[in-house]
Amino acid sequence: MATATHRIVGSLAESANLSYVPTEHEPVLAIELIDVLDPKPGETFVDCTFGGGGHSRLISERIGSEGELIAVDRDPASEERWSEFASVAPSRTRFLRADFVAALEGLRGEGVRPNGIVFDLGMSSMQVDAWERGFSYSYDAPLDMRMDPTQSLSAATVVNDWPQDRLANVIRELGEERRAGSIAREIVKRRPIKTTSQLVTAIKAAIPPSERFGRGHPAKRSFQAIRIAVNGELDALDHALPLAWALLPTGGRLGAISFHSLEDRRVKRYLADRARGCVCPPELPVCVCGHEPEAELLTKRAIAPGPEEIERNPRASSAHLRAALKIREEEDAG
């Protein structure tokens, strides 16, 4: 199929100096996502988080030669994977090397009205397993955690340069870590911290021995918080959801897979607000607002992986899928 690639931000993958790009990738909740969004022949879909291309491959198979799959990712390693995918994709496809906010804004400028938009939030397995990227607390690596290796802000800056109060707030708010104050204090005391192992040691030292077991790895929440801060993940999601929804025509579908409560709450709230009808105060006996819902929820509750998928891919255990169908354009309200 004809392919095209566009770089909105950053440089070529070759310049990113990524020494290891894992080749195995198992998409999470793949069957459930396809069943809910039901891509049809000839449709256009946007995969806002291409990653390893697992979801894109299944969508491409469904939309076929008359359809178009627009792949988006800010990670240059994903662009390499897309090149492999594009050579065998059963649909037309193009790649936008950008964060999904910039990509969606670009598509809006082009006048693209996709039939479906997909988000697979957080970091990909490829990024976790590329040890030199510094995403994982399981490998010793330089502090980095950048999804776009060309951006200036890295985990090293957050850990070594941010004031203690700011660091504590990030760990508390973005990691939901109750020992955030103690962890930030220990990190500051041990500066400079240059590697993930040094950071793990500092975090463990700040957590009482009795609390180091039973909640997963003691550094999990802090690493999550620092990664989210480095990549601006929640701000990006807050901007991307309304952008994506506005691009969809009536009948378009939006699906999002999240891996922690901070993401899932945002997706749940946004879709629920679109599906809400009357917004009158409950004490009014009849509706006077005339507000009608824009969405029909395709997932009344979040869909989670089954035991078989979790056994096969333990990283899927915290995943939640939510989706909605656009039943009405916003301008129809007037």
Coordinates of N, CA, C and O in Angstrom, one line a residue, residues 196-312:
T196 N 19.3 4.9 37.4 CA 18.0 4.4 38.0 C 18.3 3.6 39.3 O 17.5 3.6 40.2
S197 N 19.4 2.8 39.3 CA 19.7 2.1 40.5 C 19.9 3.0 41.7 O 19.5 2.7 42.9
Q198 N 20.6 4.1 41.5 CA 20.8 5.0 42.6 C 19.5 5.6 43.1 O 19.2 5.8 44.3
L199 N 18.6 5.9 42.1 CA 17.3 6.4 42.5 C 16.4 5.4 43.2 O 15.8 5.7 44.2
V200 N 16.5 4.1 42.8 CA 15.8 3.1 43.5 C 16.3 2.9 45.0 O 15.5 2.8 45.9
T201 N 17.6 3.0 45.1 CA 18.2 2.9 46.5 C 17.7 4.1 47.4 O 17.4 3.8 48.5
A202 N 17.6 5.3 46.8 CA 17.2 6.4 47.6 C 15.7 6.2 48.0 O 15.3 6.5 49.1
I203 N 14.9 5.8 47.1 CA 13.5 5.6 47.4 C 13.3 4.5 48.4 O 12.5 4.7 49.4
K204 N 14.0 3.4 48.3 CA 13.8 2.3 49.3 C 14.3 2.8 50.7 O 13.7 2.4 51.7
A205 N 15.3 3.6 50.7 CA 15.8 4.1 52.0 C 14.8 5.0 52.7 O 14.8 5.1 53.9
A206 N 13.9 5.6 51.9 CA 12.8 6.5 52.5 C 11.6 5.8 52.9 O 10.7 6.4 53.6
I207 N 11.4 4.5 52.6 CA 10.2 3.8 52.9 C 10.5 2.8 54.1 O 11.5 2.0 54.0
P208 N 9.7 2.8 55.1 CA 10.0 1.9 56.2 C 10.0 0.4 55.7 O 9.2 0.1 54.8
P209 N 10.8 -0.4 56.3 CA 10.9 -1.8 55.8 C 9.5 -2.5 55.8 O 9.2 -3.3 55.0
S210 N 8.6 -2.2 56.8 CA 7.3 -2.8 56.9 C 6.4 -2.5 55.7 O 5.4 -3.2 55.4
E211 N 6.8 -1.4 55.0 CA 5.9 -1.0 53.8 C 6.5 -1.3 52.5 O 6.0 -0.9 51.4
R212 N 7.7 -2.0 52.5 CA 8.3 -2.2 51.2 C 7.8 -3.5 50.5 O 8.2 -3.8 49.4
F213 N 6.8 -4.2 51.1 CA 6.3 -5.3 50.5 C 4.8 -5.2 50.5 O 4.2 -4.6 51.3
G214 N 4.1 -5.9 49.5 CA 2.7 -5.9 49.5 C 2.0 -4.9 48.6 O 0.9 -4.9 48.3
R215 N 2.8 -3.9 48.2 CA 2.3 -2.8 47.3 C 3.0 -2.8 46.0 O 3.1 -1.8 45.3
G216 N 3.6 -3.9 45.6 CA 4.5 -3.9 44.4 C 5.9 -3.4 44.7 O 6.2 -3.2 45.9
H217 N 6.6 -3.2 43.7 CA 8.0 -2.7 43.9 C 7.9 -1.3 44.6 O 7.1 -0.4 44.2
P218 N 8.8 -1.1 45.6 CA 8.7 0.2 46.3 C 9.0 1.4 45.5 O 8.5 2.6 45.8
A219 N 9.6 1.3 44.3 CA 9.9 2.4 43.5 C 8.9 2.6 42.4 O 9.0 3.6 41.6
K220 N 7.9 1.8 42.3 CA 7.0 1.8 41.2 C 6.3 3.1 41.0 O 6.2 3.7 40.0
R221 N 5.7 3.6 42.1 CA 4.9 4.8 42.1 C 5.8 6.1 41.8 O 5.3 7.0 41.1
S222 N 6.9 6.1 42.4 CA 7.8 7.2 42.2 C 8.3 7.3 40.8 O 8.4 8.4 40.1
F223 N 8.7 6.2 40.2 CA 9.1 6.1 38.8 C 7.9 6.6 37.9 O 8.1 7.3 36.9
Q224 N 6.7 6.1 38.2 CA 5.6 6.5 37.4 C 5.4 8.0 37.4 O 5.2 8.7 36.4
A225 N 5.5 8.6 38.6 CA 5.3 10.0 38.8 C 6.4 10.8 38.0 O 6.0 11.8 37.3
I226 N 7.6 10.4 38.1 CA 8.7 11.2 37.4 C 8.5 11.0 35.9 O 8.7 12.0 35.2
R227 N 8.1 9.9 35.5 CA 7.9 9.7 34.0 C 6.8 10.5 33.5 O 6.9 11.2 32.4
I228 N 5.7 10.6 34.2 CA 4.6 11.4 33.8 C 5.0 12.9 33.8 O 4.6 13.6 32.9
A229 N 5.7 13.3 34.8 CA 6.2 14.7 34.8 C 7.1 15.0 33.7 O 7.0 16.1 33.0
V230 N 8.0 14.1 33.4 CA 9.0 14.4 32.3 C 8.3 14.5 31.0 O 8.6 15.4 30.1
N231 N 7.3 13.7 30.7 CA 6.6 13.7 29.4 C 5.3 14.4 29.4 O 4.7 14.5 28.3
G232 N 4.9 15.1 30.5 CA 3.7 15.9 30.4 C 2.5 15.1 30.1 O 1.6 15.6 29.4
E233 N 2.4 13.8 30.5 CA 1.4 12.9 30.0 C -0.1 13.3 30.3 O -0.9 13.2 29.5
L234 N -0.3 13.8 31.6 CA -1.7 14.1 31.9 C -2.2 15.4 31.3 O -3.3 15.5 30.8
D235 N -1.3 16.4 31.2 CA -1.7 17.6 30.5 C -2.0 17.3 29.0 O -2.9 17.8 28.4
A236 N -1.1 16.4 28.4 CA -1.4 16.0 27.0 C -2.7 15.3 26.8 O -3.4 15.6 25.9
L237 N -3.0 14.4 27.7 CA -4.3 13.7 27.7 C -5.5 14.7 27.8 O -6.5 14.6 27.0
D238 N -5.4 15.7 28.7 CA -6.5 16.7 28.9 C -6.7 17.5 27.6 O -7.8 17.9 27.3
H239 N -5.6 17.8 26.9 CA -5.8 18.5 25.6 C -6.2 17.6 24.5 O -7.0 18.0 23.6
A240 N -5.8 16.3 24.5 CA -6.0 15.5 23.4 C -7.5 15.0 23.3 O -8.0 14.8 22.2
L241 N -8.1 14.7 24.4 CA -9.4 14.2 24.4 C -10.4 15.1 23.7 O -11.1 14.6 22.8
P242 N -10.5 16.4 24.0 CA -11.4 17.2 23.3 C -11.0 17.4 21.8 O -11.9 17.5 20.9
L243 N -9.7 17.4 21.5 CA -9.3 17.5 20.1 C -9.7 16.3 19.3 O -10.3 16.4 18.2
A244 N -9.5 15.1 19.9 CA -9.9 13.9 19.2 C -11.4 13.8 19.0 O -11.9 13.5 17.9
W245 N -12.2 14.2 20.1 CA -13.6 14.1 20.0 C -14.2 15.1 18.9 O -15.1 14.7 18.1
A246 N -13.6 16.3 18.8 CA -14.0 17.2 17.8 C -13.7 16.8 16.4 O -14.5 17.1 15.4
L247 N -12.7 16.0 16.2 CA -12.4 15.4 14.8 C -13.4 14.4 14.4 O -13.6 14.3 13.2
L248 N -14.0 13.7 15.3 CA -14.9 12.6 14.9 C -16.2 13.1 14.3 O -16.8 14.1 14.8
P249 N -16.6 12.5 13.2 CA -18.0 12.8 12.7 C -19.0 12.1 13.5 O -18.7 11.2 14.3
T250 N -20.3 12.3 13.3 CA -21.3 11.5 13.9 C -21.1 10.1 13.4 O -20.9 9.8 12.2
G251 N -21.2 9.2 14.4 CA -20.9 7.8 14.1 C -19.4 7.4 14.3 O -19.1 6.2 14.3
G252 N -18.6 8.4 14.6 CA -17.2 8.1 14.9 C -17.1 7.5 16.3 O -17.9 7.7 17.2
R253 N -16.0 6.7 16.5 CA -15.7 6.1 17.8 C -14.4 6.4 18.4 O -13.4 6.6 17.7
L254 N -14.4 6.6 19.7 CA -13.1 6.9 20.4 C -12.9 5.8 21.5 O -13.8 5.5 22.2
G255 N -11.7 5.2 21.5 CA -11.4 4.2 22.5 C -10.0 4.6 23.2 O -9.1 5.0 22.5
A256 N -10.0 4.4 24.5 CA -8.7 4.7 25.2 C -8.4 3.6 26.2 O -9.3 3.2 27.0
I257 N -7.2 3.1 26.2 CA -6.7 2.1 27.2 C -5.8 2.8 28.1 O -4.8 3.5 27.7
S258 N -6.1 2.8 29.4 CA -5.3 3.4 30.4 C -4.7 2.4 31.4 O -5.2 1.2 31.5
F259 N -3.7 2.8 32.1 CA -3.0 1.8 33.0 C -2.9 2.2 34.4 O -2.3 1.5 35.2
H260 N -3.4 3.4 34.7 CA -3.4 3.8 36.1 C -4.6 4.8 36.3 O -5.2 5.3 35.3
S261 N -5.0 5.0 37.6 CA -6.2 5.7 37.9 C -6.2 7.1 37.4 O -7.3 7.7 37.1
L262 N -5.1 7.8 37.4 CA -5.0 9.2 37.0 C -5.5 9.3 35.5 O -6.2 10.3 35.2
E263 N -5.0 8.4 34.7 CA -5.5 8.4 33.3 C -6.9 8.0 33.2 O -7.7 8.6 32.5
D264 N -7.3 6.9 33.8 CA -8.6 6.3 33.7 C -9.7 7.3 34.1 O -10.7 7.4 33.5
R265 N -9.4 8.0 35.2 CA -10.4 8.9 35.7 C -10.7 10.0 34.7 O -11.8 10.4 34.5
R266 N -9.6 10.5 34.0 CA -9.8 11.5 33.0 C -10.6 11.0 31.9 O -11.5 11.7 31.4
V267 N -10.3 9.8 31.4 CA -11.1 9.3 30.2 C -12.5 9.0 30.6 O -13.5 9.4 29.9
K268 N -12.7 8.4 31.8 CA -14.1 8.2 32.3 C -14.9 9.4 32.4 O -16.1 9.5 31.9
R269 N -14.3 10.5 33.0 CA -15.1 11.7 33.2 C -15.4 12.4 31.9 O -16.5 12.9 31.7
Y270 N -14.4 12.4 31.0 CA -14.6 13.1 29.7 C -15.7 12.4 28.9 O -16.7 13.1 28.4
L271 N -15.7 11.1 28.8 CA -16.7 10.4 28.0 C -18.1 10.4 28.7 O -19.1 10.6 28.0
A272 N -18.1 10.4 30.0 CA -19.4 10.5 30.8 C -20.0 11.8 30.6 O -21.2 11.9 30.4
D273 N -19.2 12.9 30.5 CA -19.7 14.2 30.3 C -20.3 14.3 28.9 O -21.4 15.0 28.7
R274 N -19.7 13.7 27.9 CA -20.2 13.7 26.5 C -21.6 12.9 26.5 O -22.4 13.3 25.6
A275 N -21.7 11.9 27.3 CA -22.9 11.1 27.2 C -24.0 11.6 28.1 O -25.1 11.0 28.1
R276 N -23.8 12.7 28.8 CA -24.8 13.2 29.7 C -25.8 14.0 29.0 O -25.5 14.8 28.1
G277 N -27.1 13.8 29.4 CA -28.2 14.6 28.8 C -28.4 15.8 29.7 O -27.6 16.7 29.7
C278 N -29.5 15.9 30.3 CA -30.0 17.0 31.1 C -29.0 17.4 32.2 O -28.5 16.5 32.9
V279 N -28.7 18.7 32.2 CA -27.8 19.2 33.3 C -28.5 20.1 34.2 O -27.8 20.9 34.9
C280 N -29.8 20.1 34.2 CA -30.6 20.9 35.2 C -30.3 20.5 36.6 O -30.0 19.3 36.9
P281 N -30.4 21.4 37.6 CA -30.4 21.0 39.0 C -31.4 20.0 39.3 O -32.5 20.0 38.7
P282 N -31.1 19.0 40.1 CA -32.0 17.9 40.4 C -33.3 18.3 41.0 O -34.3 17.6 40.9
E283 N -33.4 19.5 41.6 CA -34.6 19.9 42.3 C -35.7 20.4 41.3 O -36.8 20.5 41.6
L284 N -35.3 20.7 40.0 CA -36.3 21.1 39.0 C -37.1 19.9 38.6 O -36.6 18.8 38.3
P285 N -38.4 20.1 38.5 CA -39.3 19.0 38.2 C -39.2 18.6 36.7 O -39.5 17.4 36.4
V286 N -38.9 19.5 35.8 CA -38.8 19.2 34.4 C -37.5 19.8 33.9 O -37.0 20.8 34.4
C287 N -37.1 19.3 32.8 CA -35.8 19.8 32.2 C -36.1 21.1 31.4 O -37.1 21.2 30.7
V288 N -35.3 22.1 31.7 CA -35.4 23.4 31.0 C -34.1 23.7 30.2 O -34.0 24.7 29.5
C289 N -33.1 22.8 30.4 CA -31.8 23.2 29.7 C -31.7 22.7 28.3 O -31.0 23.3 27.5
G290 N -32.5 21.7 27.9 CA -32.5 21.3 26.6 C -31.2 20.6 26.1 O -31.1 20.3 24.9
H291 N -30.3 20.3 27.0 CA -29.1 19.7 26.7 C -29.3 18.2 26.3 O -30.0 17.5 27.0
E292 N -28.7 17.8 25.2 CA -28.8 16.4 24.8 C -27.4 15.8 24.7 O -26.4 16.5 24.5
P293 N -27.3 14.5 24.9 CA -26.0 13.8 24.9 C -25.4 13.8 23.5 O -26.1 13.8 22.5
E294 N -24.1 13.9 23.5 CA -23.3 13.8 22.3 C -22.8 12.4 22.0 O -22.3 12.1 20.9
A295 N -22.8 11.6 23.1 CA -22.1 10.3 23.0 C -23.0 9.2 23.6 O -23.9 9.4 24.4
E296 N -22.8 8.0 23.1 CA -23.3 6.8 23.6 C -22.1 6.0 24.1 O -21.2 5.7 23.4
L297 N -22.1 5.6 25.4 CA -21.0 4.9 25.9 C -21.0 3.5 25.4 O -22.0 2.8 25.5
L298 N -19.9 3.0 24.8 CA -19.8 1.7 24.3 C -19.3 0.7 25.4 O -19.4 -0.5 25.2
T299 N -18.8 1.3 26.5 CA -18.4 0.5 27.6 C -19.0 1.1 28.9 O -18.6 2.2 29.3
K300 N -20.1 0.5 29.3 CA -20.8 1.0 30.5 C -19.8 1.0 31.7 O -19.9 1.9 32.5
R301 N -19.0 0.0 31.8 CA -17.9 0.0 32.8 C -16.6 -0.3 32.0 O -16.7 -0.9 30.9
A302 N -15.5 0.0 32.6 CA -14.2 -0.2 31.9 C -14.1 -1.7 31.7 O -14.4 -2.5 32.6
I303 N -13.5 -2.1 30.5 CA -13.2 -3.4 30.2 C -11.8 -3.7 30.7 O -10.8 -3.0 30.4
A304 N -11.6 -4.8 31.4 CA -10.3 -5.2 32.0 C -9.9 -6.5 31.3 O -10.7 -7.3 30.8
P305 N -8.6 -6.8 31.3 CA -8.1 -8.0 30.7 C -8.6 -9.2 31.5 O -8.8 -9.2 32.7
G306 N -8.8 -10.4 30.8 CA -9.2 -11.6 31.5 C -8.0 -12.3 32.1 O -6.8 -11.9 31.8
P307 N -8.2 -13.3 32.9 CA -7.1 -14.1 33.5 C -6.1 -14.6 32.5 O -4.9 -14.6 32.8
E308 N -6.6 -15.1 31.4 CA -5.7 -15.7 30.4 C -4.7 -14.6 29.8 O -3.5 -14.9 29.7
E309 N -5.2 -13.4 29.6 CA -4.3 -12.4 29.0 C -3.3 -12.0 30.1 O -2.1 -11.7 29.8
I310 N -3.8 -11.8 31.3 CA -2.9 -11.4 32.4 C -1.8 -12.5 32.6 O -0.6 -12.1 32.9
E311 N -2.1 -13.7 32.5 CA -1.1 -14.8 32.7 C -0.1 -14.7 31.6 O 1.1 -14.9 31.8
R312 N -0.6 -14.5 30.4 CA 0.3 -14.4 29.2 C 1.1 -13.1 29.2 O 2.2 -13.1 28.7

